[in-house]
Structures are given as C-alpha cells and as structure tokens.
Tab-separated table of C-alpha atoms in Angstrom:
chain	number	residue	atom	x	y	z
A	1	MET	CA	-1.767	-36.707	-8.290
A	2	VAL	CA	-3.092	-37.150	-11.842
A	3	ALA	CA	-1.947	-34.183	-14.091
A	4	GLY	CA	-4.744	-31.690	-14.747
A	5	ARG	CA	-7.106	-32.889	-12.033
A	6	LEU	CA	-7.541	-30.998	-8.755
A	7	PRO	CA	-8.260	-32.585	-5.373
A	8	LYS	CA	-11.188	-31.418	-3.446
A	9	GLY	CA	-11.472	-29.739	0.004
A	10	ARG	CA	-9.603	-26.529	-0.860
A	11	LEU	CA	-11.549	-23.830	0.733
A	12	ALA	CA	-11.366	-24.847	4.444
A	13	ARG	CA	-7.587	-25.144	4.025
A	14	SER	CA	-7.540	-21.306	3.259
A	15	GLY	CA	-9.875	-20.719	6.037
A	16	ARG	CA	-7.288	-21.383	8.539
A	17	ILE	CA	-5.191	-18.677	6.998
A	18	GLY	CA	-8.043	-16.091	7.605
A	19	ARG	CA	-8.076	-17.162	11.151
A	20	LEU	CA	-4.400	-16.384	11.787
A	21	ALA	CA	-5.142	-12.645	11.233
A	22	ALA	CA	-8.510	-12.743	12.978
A	23	GLY	CA	-7.318	-13.991	16.316
A	24	GLN	CA	-4.675	-12.035	18.123
A	25	ALA	CA	-2.616	-10.551	15.401
A	26	VAL	CA	0.984	-10.042	16.171
A	27	ARG	CA	0.516	-11.425	19.636
A	28	GLY	CA	4.014	-11.096	20.382
A	29	VAL	CA	3.618	-7.284	20.675
A	30	GLY	CA	3.298	-6.482	24.363
A	31	THR	CA	2.037	-3.507	26.165
A	32	ARG	CA	5.452	-1.884	25.599
A	33	LEU	CA	6.183	-4.179	22.720
A	34	SER	CA	8.479	-5.827	25.246
A	35	MET	CA	10.141	-6.298	22.380
A	36	ILE	CA	8.068	-7.457	19.434
A	37	GLY	CA	7.840	-11.246	19.440
A	38	LYS	CA	9.088	-13.770	21.959
A	39	PRO	CA	11.595	-15.890	20.006
A	40	GLU	CA	12.477	-18.192	22.868
A	41	GLN	CA	8.806	-18.949	23.644
A	42	ALA	CA	8.249	-19.658	20.054
A	43	ARG	CA	11.137	-21.891	19.811
A	44	GLN	CA	9.831	-23.885	22.845
A	45	LEU	CA	6.354	-24.053	21.042
A	46	LEU	CA	7.936	-25.546	17.967
A	47	ALA	CA	10.062	-27.891	19.863
A	48	GLU	CA	7.070	-29.523	21.458
A	49	ARG	CA	6.526	-32.795	19.452
A	50	SER	CA	2.879	-32.299	18.950
A	51	ALA	CA	3.197	-28.887	17.524
A	52	LEU	CA	5.977	-29.947	15.072
A	53	GLN	CA	4.099	-33.061	14.082
A	54	ALA	CA	1.015	-30.909	13.243
A	55	ALA	CA	3.084	-28.665	11.066
A	56	GLN	CA	4.781	-31.686	9.294
A	57	GLN	CA	1.351	-33.124	8.823
A	58	VAL	CA	-0.157	-29.921	7.236
A	59	VAL	CA	2.743	-29.489	4.812
A	60	THR	CA	2.708	-33.185	3.855
A	61	VAL	CA	-0.970	-33.346	3.200
A	62	LEU	CA	-1.115	-30.122	1.239
A	63	GLY	CA	2.313	-30.622	-0.788
A	64	GLY	CA	0.719	-32.074	-3.764
A	65	MET	CA	-2.263	-30.014	-4.031
A	66	LYS	CA	-3.042	-26.425	-5.237
A	67	GLY	CA	-5.296	-23.612	-4.775
A	68	ALA	CA	-5.667	-22.662	-1.161
A	69	SER	CA	-2.992	-25.086	-0.223
A	70	MET	CA	-0.607	-22.991	-2.362
A	71	LYS	CA	-1.657	-19.846	-0.545
A	72	LEU	CA	-0.878	-21.600	2.785
A	73	GLY	CA	2.591	-22.358	1.524
A	74	GLN	CA	3.015	-18.733	0.605
A	75	MET	CA	2.099	-17.714	4.132
A	76	LEU	CA	4.242	-20.490	5.756
A	77	SER	CA	7.251	-19.272	3.584
A	78	VAL	CA	7.682	-16.240	5.850
A	79	LEU	CA	8.557	-18.440	8.902
A	80	ASP	CA	12.081	-18.297	10.143
A	81	ILE	CA	13.278	-21.833	9.728
A	82	ASP	CA	15.976	-21.300	12.438
A	83	LEU	CA	13.297	-21.260	15.099
A	84	VAL	CA	12.619	-24.862	14.211
A	85	PRO	CA	14.583	-27.273	16.436
A	86	GLU	CA	17.865	-28.215	14.579
A	87	SER	CA	17.078	-31.818	14.597
A	88	HIS	CA	13.854	-31.203	12.472
A	89	ARG	CA	14.892	-28.188	10.698
A	90	GLU	CA	16.062	-29.892	7.404
A	91	LEU	CA	12.775	-31.952	7.230
A	92	PHE	CA	10.664	-28.834	7.734
A	93	ARG	CA	12.607	-26.991	5.093
A	94	THR	CA	12.226	-29.810	2.652
A	95	LYS	CA	8.623	-30.199	3.226
A	96	LEU	CA	7.866	-26.514	3.004
A	97	SER	CA	9.796	-26.224	-0.266
A	98	GLU	CA	7.437	-29.024	-1.602
A	99	LEU	CA	4.621	-26.397	-1.043
A	100	THR	CA	6.372	-23.380	-2.379
A	101	ASP	CA	9.243	-24.097	-4.677
A	102	ARG	CA	8.286	-27.446	-6.277
A	103	ALA	CA	4.666	-27.309	-6.644
A	104	PRO	CA	3.565	-29.684	-9.267
A	105	THR	CA	2.527	-27.895	-12.586
A	106	VAL	CA	-0.340	-28.735	-14.856
A	107	PRO	CA	0.857	-29.656	-18.347
A	108	PHE	CA	0.852	-26.832	-20.896
A	109	ASP	CA	-1.487	-28.770	-23.263
A	110	THR	CA	-4.184	-28.871	-20.517
A	111	MET	CA	-3.667	-25.195	-19.681
A	112	ARG	CA	-3.821	-24.264	-23.407
A	113	ALA	CA	-7.152	-25.739	-23.690
A	114	VAL	CA	-8.296	-23.452	-21.013
A	115	ILE	CA	-6.919	-20.399	-22.633
A	116	GLU	CA	-8.258	-21.148	-26.054
A	117	GLN	CA	-11.688	-22.000	-24.689
A	118	ASP	CA	-11.967	-18.452	-23.749
A	119	LEU	CA	-9.761	-16.549	-26.212
A	120	GLY	CA	-9.584	-18.698	-29.116
A	121	PRO	CA	-6.381	-19.872	-30.891
A	122	LEU	CA	-3.205	-18.657	-29.118
A	123	ALA	CA	-1.785	-17.397	-32.542
A	124	ARG	CA	-4.689	-15.222	-33.058
A	125	ALA	CA	-4.469	-13.539	-29.589
A	126	PHE	CA	-0.673	-13.576	-29.122
A	127	ALA	CA	2.369	-12.904	-31.423
A	128	ASP	CA	4.630	-15.132	-29.077
A	129	PHE	CA	3.829	-17.389	-26.038
A	130	ASP	CA	6.108	-18.893	-23.578
A	131	GLU	CA	4.837	-22.306	-22.714
A	132	THR	CA	6.867	-22.576	-19.515
A	133	PRO	CA	4.980	-21.091	-16.556
A	134	VAL	CA	6.808	-18.248	-14.750
A	135	ALA	CA	4.944	-18.742	-11.458
A	136	ALA	CA	2.159	-20.908	-9.875
A	137	ALA	CA	-0.502	-18.649	-8.363
A	138	SER	CA	-3.010	-20.177	-5.784
A	139	ILE	CA	-5.714	-21.071	-8.297
A	140	GLY	CA	-3.864	-21.025	-11.512
A	141	GLN	CA	-0.395	-20.747	-13.337
A	142	VAL	CA	1.183	-17.575	-14.782
A	143	TYR	CA	2.550	-17.522	-18.294
A	144	ARG	CA	4.490	-14.768	-20.231
A	145	ALA	CA	3.350	-13.790	-23.805
A	146	ARG	CA	3.582	-10.966	-26.253
A	147	THR	CA	0.527	-9.347	-27.940
A	148	HIS	CA	0.439	-8.471	-31.680
A	149	ASP	CA	0.920	-4.923	-30.959
A	150	GLY	CA	4.253	-5.611	-29.129
A	151	ARG	CA	3.170	-5.591	-25.369
A	152	ASP	CA	4.644	-8.126	-23.013
A	153	VAL	CA	1.892	-9.385	-20.838
A	154	ALA	CA	1.430	-12.003	-18.053
A	155	LEU	CA	-1.430	-14.489	-18.194
A	156	LYS	CA	-2.848	-15.924	-15.083
A	157	VAL	CA	-4.807	-19.036	-16.218
A	158	LYS	CA	-7.074	-21.099	-13.882
A	159	TYR	CA	-6.539	-24.746	-13.177
A	160	PRO	CA	-9.047	-26.842	-14.875
A	161	GLY	CA	-11.893	-27.773	-12.308
A	162	VAL	CA	-10.754	-25.175	-9.779
A	163	ASP	CA	-14.260	-23.588	-9.613
A	164	GLU	CA	-15.859	-26.860	-8.897
A	165	ALA	CA	-13.300	-27.643	-6.252
A	166	VAL	CA	-13.804	-24.471	-4.355
A	167	GLU	CA	-17.650	-24.719	-4.608
A	168	SER	CA	-17.476	-28.254	-3.199
A	169	ASP	CA	-15.363	-26.967	-0.286
A	170	MET	CA	-17.859	-24.280	0.585
A	171	ARG	CA	-20.599	-26.972	0.716
A	172	ASN	CA	-18.409	-29.051	3.115
A	173	LEU	CA	-17.126	-26.100	5.263
A	174	ASP	CA	-18.312	-27.542	8.507
A	175	LEU	CA	-16.596	-30.923	7.753
A	176	PHE	CA	-13.221	-29.180	6.974
A	177	SER	CA	-13.630	-26.950	10.043
A	178	LYS	CA	-13.740	-29.956	12.279
A	179	LEU	CA	-10.663	-31.293	10.561
A	180	TRP	CA	-8.691	-28.097	11.193
A	181	LYS	CA	-9.908	-28.015	14.755
A	182	SER	CA	-8.488	-31.487	15.465
A	183	MET	CA	-5.186	-30.355	14.277
A	184	LEU	CA	-5.259	-26.754	15.839
A	185	PRO	CA	-7.879	-25.934	18.511
A	186	SER	CA	-7.930	-22.323	17.714
A	187	ALA	CA	-9.315	-22.938	14.180
A	188	ALA	CA	-11.815	-20.494	12.902
A	189	ASP	CA	-15.469	-20.279	14.170
A	190	ALA	CA	-18.391	-20.362	11.974
A	191	GLY	CA	-18.659	-16.562	11.439
A	192	VAL	CA	-14.970	-16.270	10.390
A	193	LEU	CA	-15.178	-19.157	8.060
A	194	ASP	CA	-18.185	-17.729	6.370
A	195	GLU	CA	-16.378	-14.478	5.688
A	196	ILE	CA	-13.417	-16.526	4.533
A	197	SER	CA	-15.529	-18.503	2.041
A	198	ARG	CA	-16.987	-15.242	0.552
A	199	ASN	CA	-13.444	-13.951	-0.044
A	200	ILE	CA	-11.789	-17.066	-1.285
A	201	ALA	CA	-14.674	-17.545	-3.710
A	202	GLY	CA	-14.105	-13.989	-4.891
A	203	GLU	CA	-10.697	-15.080	-6.012
A	204	LEU	CA	-12.265	-17.220	-8.708
A	205	ASP	CA	-13.901	-14.076	-10.072
A	206	TYR	CA	-11.290	-12.974	-12.714
A	207	PRO	CA	-13.416	-10.237	-14.166
A	208	ARG	CA	-13.880	-8.720	-10.784
A	209	GLU	CA	-10.084	-9.104	-10.076
A	210	ALA	CA	-9.291	-7.499	-13.387
A	211	LEU	CA	-11.454	-4.394	-12.650
A	212	ALA	CA	-9.922	-4.042	-9.250
A	213	GLN	CA	-6.379	-4.235	-10.573
A	214	HIS	CA	-7.185	-1.747	-13.204
A	215	ARG	CA	-8.723	0.640	-10.680
A	216	VAL	CA	-5.492	0.258	-8.303
A	217	SER	CA	-3.249	0.704	-11.395
A	218	GLU	CA	-4.921	3.937	-12.408
A	219	ARG	CA	-4.660	5.041	-8.798
A	220	TYR	CA	-0.925	4.629	-8.800
A	221	ARG	CA	-0.211	5.684	-12.379
A	222	GLY	CA	2.777	8.079	-12.280
A	223	HIS	CA	3.603	7.365	-8.627
A	224	PRO	CA	7.226	8.122	-7.886
A	225	TYR	CA	7.857	4.875	-5.973
A	226	ILE	CA	4.990	2.338	-6.675
A	227	THR	CA	3.696	0.741	-9.848
A	228	VAL	CA	0.835	-1.596	-10.342
A	229	PRO	CA	0.586	-3.363	-13.757
A	230	ASP	CA	-2.626	-2.599	-15.730
A	231	THR	CA	-4.916	-5.338	-17.102
A	232	VAL	CA	-5.559	-5.826	-20.780
A	233	PRO	CA	-9.409	-5.870	-20.688
A	234	GLU	CA	-9.961	-7.192	-24.170
A	235	LEU	CA	-8.001	-10.352	-23.223
A	236	CYS	CA	-9.488	-11.024	-19.777
A	237	SER	CA	-12.128	-13.597	-19.346
A	238	HIS	CA	-13.675	-15.860	-16.785
A	239	HIS	CA	-10.644	-18.219	-16.737
A	240	VAL	CA	-7.821	-16.007	-18.046
A	241	LEU	CA	-6.486	-12.645	-16.591
A	242	VAL	CA	-4.076	-10.775	-18.712
A	243	SER	CA	-2.055	-7.807	-17.361
A	244	GLU	CA	1.129	-6.000	-18.228
A	245	PHE	CA	4.333	-7.975	-17.577
A	246	VAL	CA	6.498	-6.493	-14.722
A	247	ALA	CA	10.184	-6.618	-15.902
A	248	GLY	CA	12.406	-6.672	-12.754
A	249	HIS	CA	13.458	-8.864	-9.863
A	250	PRO	CA	11.662	-11.002	-7.187
A	251	PHE	CA	11.480	-10.004	-3.570
A	252	GLN	CA	14.811	-11.747	-2.876
A	253	ARG	CA	16.639	-8.931	-4.549
A	254	LEU	CA	15.236	-6.432	-2.087
A	255	GLN	CA	16.610	-8.618	0.840
A	256	GLU	CA	20.105	-8.124	-0.685
A	257	LEU	CA	20.061	-4.404	-0.545
A	258	PRO	CA	21.817	-2.219	2.048
A	259	ASP	CA	19.947	-1.309	5.230
A	260	ALA	CA	18.987	2.126	4.133
A	261	ALA	CA	17.332	0.871	0.850
A	262	ARG	CA	15.498	-1.899	2.661
A	263	ASP	CA	14.165	0.669	5.093
A	264	GLU	CA	12.762	2.869	2.263
A	265	PHE	CA	11.043	-0.191	0.589
A	266	GLY	CA	9.698	-1.339	3.992
A	267	GLU	CA	7.958	2.037	4.208
A	268	LEU	CA	6.527	1.599	0.734
A	269	ILE	CA	5.187	-1.878	1.634
A	270	TYR	CA	3.571	-0.408	4.785
A	271	ARG	CA	2.056	2.453	2.766
A	272	PHE	CA	0.643	0.159	0.010
A	273	TYR	CA	-0.855	-2.248	2.384
A	274	ILE	CA	-1.711	-0.543	5.603
A	275	SER	CA	-1.935	3.222	4.846
A	276	ALA	CA	-3.811	2.816	1.667
A	277	MET	CA	-6.542	0.712	3.532
A	278	PHE	CA	-7.455	3.724	5.665
A	279	ALA	CA	-6.962	6.343	2.819
A	280	ASP	CA	-8.709	4.489	-0.145
A	281	HIS	CA	-11.050	2.144	1.989
A	282	GLU	CA	-9.813	-0.870	-0.057
A	283	PHE	CA	-7.145	-3.331	0.805
A	284	CYS	CA	-5.425	-6.408	-0.448
A	285	GLY	CA	-5.852	-9.295	1.742
A	286	ASP	CA	-2.871	-11.308	0.270
A	287	PRO	CA	0.350	-9.248	1.272
A	288	HIS	CA	3.299	-11.660	0.961
A	289	PRO	CA	6.790	-11.559	-0.673
A	290	GLY	CA	5.578	-13.275	-3.824
A	291	ASN	CA	3.357	-10.507	-4.534
A	292	ILE	CA	6.092	-7.713	-4.236
A	293	LEU	CA	8.638	-7.233	-7.053
A	294	LEU	CA	11.522	-4.712	-7.682
A	295	ALA	CA	10.604	-3.347	-11.091
A	296	ALA	CA	13.317	-2.532	-13.615
A	297	ASP	CA	12.822	1.287	-13.273
A	298	GLY	CA	13.559	0.930	-9.416
A	299	ARG	CA	10.035	1.309	-8.274
A	300	LEU	CA	8.264	-1.316	-6.141
A	301	ALA	CA	5.645	-3.319	-7.998
A	302	PHE	CA	2.634	-5.011	-6.549
A	303	VAL	CA	0.589	-7.820	-8.168
A	304	ASP	CA	-2.193	-10.290	-7.520
A	305	PHE	CA	-5.619	-8.646	-6.643
A	306	GLY	CA	-7.838	-11.791	-6.246
A	307	LEU	CA	-8.282	-10.840	-2.619
A	308	TYR	CA	-8.781	-7.109	-2.984
A	309	ASN	CA	-11.632	-5.881	-1.055
A	310	ARG	CA	-13.537	-2.666	-0.265
A	311	MET	CA	-14.270	-1.922	3.396
A	312	ASP	CA	-16.975	0.258	4.829
A	313	PRO	CA	-15.543	3.610	5.766
A	314	ALA	CA	-17.474	3.267	8.977
A	315	HIS	CA	-15.789	0.135	9.889
A	316	LEU	CA	-12.342	1.570	9.329
A	317	ASP	CA	-13.350	4.637	11.401
A	318	PHE	CA	-14.236	2.194	14.144
A	319	GLU	CA	-10.877	0.669	13.918
A	320	ARG	CA	-9.178	4.050	13.883
A	321	MET	CA	-11.016	5.115	16.999
A	322	VAL	CA	-10.078	2.043	18.897
A	323	LEU	CA	-6.446	2.387	18.047
A	324	ARG	CA	-6.412	6.011	19.100
A	325	ALA	CA	-7.928	5.013	22.413
A	326	ALA	CA	-5.250	2.349	22.768
A	327	GLY	CA	-2.447	4.659	21.903
A	328	GLU	CA	-3.788	7.236	24.422
A	329	PHE	CA	-4.171	4.671	27.179
A	330	ARG	CA	-8.009	4.889	27.435
A	331	PRO	CA	-9.056	1.397	28.382
A	332	LYS	CA	-12.534	2.296	29.486
A	333	ASP	CA	-13.248	3.861	26.158
A	334	ILE	CA	-12.232	0.826	24.231
A	335	TYR	CA	-14.284	-1.374	26.579
A	336	THR	CA	-17.348	0.756	26.131
A	337	THR	CA	-16.952	0.824	22.507
A	338	TRP	CA	-16.608	-2.935	22.254
A	339	VAL	CA	-19.563	-3.643	24.498
A	340	ALA	CA	-21.606	-1.291	22.270
A	341	ARG	CA	-20.556	-3.012	19.112
A	342	GLY	CA	-21.261	-6.475	20.481
A	343	ILE	CA	-17.556	-7.567	20.463
A	344	VAL	CA	-17.425	-7.918	24.251
A	345	ASP	CA	-20.119	-9.528	26.299
A	346	PRO	CA	-20.744	-7.121	29.334
A	347	GLU	CA	-21.487	-10.324	31.441
A	348	SER	CA	-18.089	-11.763	30.710
A	349	ALA	CA	-14.945	-11.508	32.817
A	350	VAL	CA	-13.105	-9.188	30.243
A	351	THR	CA	-11.898	-6.066	31.856
A	352	PRO	CA	-11.153	-2.599	30.365
A	353	GLU	CA	-7.501	-3.251	31.085
A	354	GLU	CA	-7.443	-6.547	29.179
A	355	CYS	CA	-9.126	-4.634	26.206
A	356	LEU	CA	-6.341	-2.220	26.207
A	357	GLU	CA	-3.503	-4.875	26.475
A	358	TYR	CA	-5.182	-6.862	23.748
A	359	VAL	CA	-5.140	-4.066	21.232
A	360	TRP	CA	-1.523	-3.358	22.047
A	361	ALA	CA	-0.772	-7.025	21.401
A	362	ALA	CA	-2.716	-6.936	18.127
A	363	ALA	CA	-1.517	-3.583	16.799
A	364	GLY	CA	1.093	-2.254	19.035
A	365	TRP	CA	3.724	-1.732	16.252
A	366	HIS	CA	1.424	1.158	14.958
A	367	LEU	CA	1.231	2.757	18.268
A	368	LEU	CA	4.706	2.636	19.962
A	369	ASP	CA	6.558	5.909	19.068
A	370	GLU	CA	9.984	4.278	18.605
A	371	GLU	CA	12.098	2.803	15.834
A	372	ILE	CA	11.476	-0.995	15.581
A	373	THR	CA	13.324	-3.471	13.519
A	374	VAL	CA	11.114	-6.278	12.095
A	375	THR	CA	13.273	-9.432	11.577
A	376	PRO	CA	12.256	-12.903	10.392
A	377	GLU	CA	12.609	-14.238	13.855
A	378	VAL	CA	10.584	-11.466	15.307
A	379	ALA	CA	7.743	-11.836	12.733
A	380	THR	CA	7.895	-15.636	12.998
A	381	SER	CA	7.522	-15.580	16.832
A	382	ALA	CA	4.714	-13.176	16.577
A	383	ILE	CA	2.756	-15.423	14.072
A	384	LEU	CA	3.334	-18.616	16.116
A	385	LEU	CA	2.296	-17.044	19.354
A	386	ALA	CA	-0.739	-15.392	17.601
A	387	VAL	CA	-2.020	-18.913	16.807
A	388	ASP	CA	-0.815	-20.750	19.981
A	389	PRO	CA	-4.025	-22.293	21.431
A	390	ARG	CA	-2.471	-22.804	24.778
A	391	ALA	CA	-1.283	-19.382	25.576
A	392	ALA	CA	-2.828	-17.988	28.782
A	393	GLU	CA	-2.822	-14.309	27.912
A	394	PHE	CA	-6.165	-12.892	26.911
A	395	ARG	CA	-7.946	-16.233	27.688
A	396	ASN	CA	-11.163	-14.330	28.235
A	397	MET	CA	-10.865	-12.286	25.023
A	398	ARG	CA	-10.562	-15.509	23.049
A	399	HIS	CA	-14.327	-16.243	23.658
A	400	GLN	CA	-15.417	-12.582	22.392
A	401	LEU	CA	-16.745	-11.986	19.048
A	402	LEU	CA	-14.624	-10.365	16.293
A	403	PRO	CA	-16.969	-9.046	13.646
A	404	PRO	CA	-16.481	-10.689	10.287
A	405	GLU	CA	-15.787	-7.492	8.342
A	406	HIS	CA	-12.741	-7.096	10.371
A	407	VAL	CA	-11.258	-10.505	9.761
A	408	PHE	CA	-9.460	-9.714	6.506
A	409	SER	CA	-8.252	-6.214	7.619
A	410	ARG	CA	-6.580	-8.070	10.653
A	411	ARG	CA	-5.061	-10.568	8.203
A	412	VAL	CA	-3.590	-7.659	6.084
A	413	ASP	CA	-1.914	-6.396	9.323
A	414	LEU	CA	-0.413	-9.606	10.427
A	415	TRP	CA	1.038	-10.688	7.094
A	416	THR	CA	2.270	-7.227	6.117
A	417	PHE	CA	4.214	-7.435	9.448
A	418	ALA	CA	5.519	-10.840	8.265
A	419	ALA	CA	6.496	-9.473	4.833
A	420	LEU	CA	8.552	-6.664	6.556
A	421	GLY	CA	10.047	-9.426	8.811
A	422	GLN	CA	11.450	-11.077	5.592
A	423	LEU	CA	12.910	-7.735	4.515
A	424	GLY	CA	14.506	-6.980	8.006
A	425	THR	CA	13.420	-3.365	7.838
A	426	THR	CA	13.542	-0.589	10.477
A	427	ASN	CA	11.189	2.399	10.836
A	428	ASN	CA	9.140	4.261	13.398
A	429	TRP	CA	5.968	2.775	12.284
A	430	HIS	CA	3.967	4.959	14.533
A	431	ARG	CA	5.134	8.102	12.658
A	432	LEU	CA	3.876	6.474	9.391
A	433	ALA	CA	0.554	5.458	11.194
A	434	ARG	CA	-0.093	9.065	12.581
A	435	GLU	CA	-0.957	9.914	8.934
A	436	TRP	CA	-4.110	7.725	8.876
A	437	LEU	CA	-4.669	7.663	12.672
A	438	TYR	CA	-4.702	11.472	13.050
A	439	ASP	CA	-4.573	12.810	9.467
A	440	GLU	CA	-1.197	14.449	10.196
A	441	PRO	CA	1.254	15.601	7.468
A	442	PRO	CA	3.871	12.944	6.607
A	443	ALA	CA	7.023	12.778	8.686
A	444	THR	CA	9.269	11.159	6.182
A	445	GLU	CA	10.780	12.264	2.863
A	446	ILE	CA	8.946	9.487	0.963
A	447	GLY	CA	5.682	10.462	2.391
A	448	ARG	CA	6.220	14.130	1.590
A	449	ALA	CA	7.191	13.294	-2.076
A	450	VAL	CA	3.998	11.130	-2.340
A	451	ALA	CA	1.966	14.017	-0.932
A	452	ARG	CA	3.382	16.332	-3.516
A	453	TRP	CA	2.602	13.814	-6.224
A	454	ARG	CA	-0.922	13.458	-5.045
A	455	ALA	CA	-1.467	17.131	-4.896
A	456	ASP	CA	-0.099	17.601	-8.530
A	457	ALA	CA	-2.398	14.822	-9.760
A	458	VAL	CA	-5.475	16.345	-8.255
A	459	GLY	CA	-4.532	19.853	-9.397
C-alpha cells in the first residue's frame, strides 16, 4: 500500500460486523444457558477447512488496510486462539496480529498536513507534540500533545481520503454485500446493511462525535468508578478530534488483576455499555477492549464515541418487554408481540416456543438468575456459533425480520459479552439486569454507591 493513500471498499467490510450482532447474538446461550457457549462445537467449526480458509482470507485481504478493516481486526481480537486447530494456530495468530498490532501507519508529514489544514501551524495550537502515534483508530491515528495552557490531550486525526473511501463504499454497498455472502452465507441483508451504512458514515462526523463525548463526559463527571475524557471543543474540527489524554494502563492490565478486582471491573463494563443503554437511551456501538482503560486514579476510562447513538425510548421499552416475557417464560406473549411488530410472519412456521428459545439464545445471560463466568473460550464459541450459517437451530427464525433500529443494540450486547470474556469475569448478570428490566434497586455495593452518587448529583 502506498503511504498516505487509502484503498476503497471500506464500508461493506464494517457491514459484516453489524450483522454479527444483528443475527442470533450470543447463540451459545441455551434455554438454560446449558452452559454459555459450546466450545467443542466451535472447535469443530473452526477445524473445517472451508471455515478456516475463509478466516485466513478475511485477515489476509484486510491486513494492509485501514478504517472498517481495522474495526474488524479489533472485533476479531476477542477470539480465543486456542479454539483454532493447533496446526493452524500460529498462522492465524500471525495474520490476526497484522490486523491489530502491526497495522501500517501513515507518515507523520502526511498526517501533519491534515492537522494544520484544520488547526493551523502545530506550534500555534500546541506547546508540545509527539509525532509518534500512540494508537491507530478505525478511521484515523491518535497522537499525544500538550496545549499551551498545560493540558495533556489526545488527537484523533483522520486518514487522508477516508471520507471519500467510505462514500465510495456506500455507493457500492450491494457489490460488497455479494462479496461477503460468497465468503459467509449469513452476511447482512439489505435492511441491516442500510442501517450499518448510516452508522459507519456517522463515524466520519467528528463534530458529532465530539458533542456526544462531551455529553457523556458530563454525565459521568465525578462518578466514583467511571471516567470519560472530555473534548477540547476549540481544537475539534472536521478532521481532528481533541480530547483529554487518559493517563493509565491498557485493558491488558485489567486482565492481570485478581479475580475479585476483575469481577468489579466487569460489573462496571456491563453498567457502562448495557445498563446505560436502557437508563440513558443512548449506547456505544463499539464496545471492545481497545476502548477500555484503567486510569491512573483507579477508575475505568471509556474512550471512542464514533458509534455512539441515541435509541428511541419506545424501542428500548419494546426490547425490555420481550426480555421480561422471556425471563418469565411467556412464549405466546413474545410471539404475539413479534407478529404485531412485523418481526415474525404469522404465515411462517415459527412457533411461540421457538421465539422463547431464540430470545434465551440471544440474551439469556441477562435472564438466568445464577453466577456466570464469562471466559475467552465461552465468548469465542458464542460468537462463532452466532454466525455459523449451517446451524440447524432457529432455522425458521433466520428468515424473519430484525428491525434495523435494533441492529446496533444487539451488536452492543454481543461485543460487551466478548469484552467480558477477555476479562474472565464472574457475576450474576441477571441481578444487574433487574435494575433496567424491572426498575429494582441495585443488588451490589457498586450499584448502591452509584445510586448514592447519582442522588447527590441530582440533589
């Protein structure tokens, strides 16, 4: 790849990620969770030559690209490599690292031109600037700098030409959809791809992202356990997003902590990505370990709000109603609700019992009133089985319509589960879910502390 130039065809590659959550999220969760995930089935799936070749092809093709392919690499990074057959494990690990750890960077001179086009000379905007990128985001690179008033900041700078690349992909969405379907038959349908195109295009809107991040930062200001870096509005532009720099440690440090600490941080991840969606009617569609940091003050920091979206409260109430019906084993209510919403065709072979089992497969970890340990193997097997086009379970459900407005909320659910798997954390997730399912008071000390903080903030 020529330095500073971007290949085309980016959007549809990200479209595939949206479909992962839109399908049967966390399929490994059975009616009784039986337990979450089916590692042996996942191992057999990966052992099949065609499946492994497809995975290798995806990683190889996308390895030298950026944008949506980088996001795919971040998503793939949650996979437990031990599930890959030993004979292919090193090859898969090597190719995956090309997508995540060794992604090619655009030379600083090229990126400097982007910054100065929007902000003017670097010396005028910043007292100090580190020319070595500290991270590679999906559509840009991240640098560290210091303002003239002494603030340490992070700059997310767009790759040159990324807007045009995504726009081109949106024009050719049908073409890339066919490409994905040739590699994986369960690729997204037109409705899902349209929803994904709108959201991925939204990632290019740095002014919108800056406002969203500022809003969330204000919401969590003074929070006892969570911090969100605020933006620096006077330095944010169409191609540059500047926010407070988070001093601390990457997600890997969390993985090294004792069990009790990991369980507490796992609860915070759940609360930030899942509980907040129902409480605030907003959600971050990009939960993955790269966006979670252990701040120097001991709080959990969350970054990257390019896929931050607002969801109509009516849609969230609908999801809550269905989950309640599933948790209370009322299959006829789910079926009737889905027929009325147009999700299930009453002329199809779908039964109320299949609807119930489907919801448990998609969201059972919120419904089972037991402690569940989410491990990398469990999360990986759940993801692999969620996208296995040959699975016989829920064959009738595969032909029903998932409303586009729910595509990204399901993505949040699946990839939050995957992030928790990387942490190897244990909790009774149903006890946490009851706060947003039934508006019950918190059952954990963390939840009670947050409730006290929120009451004090309102008072």
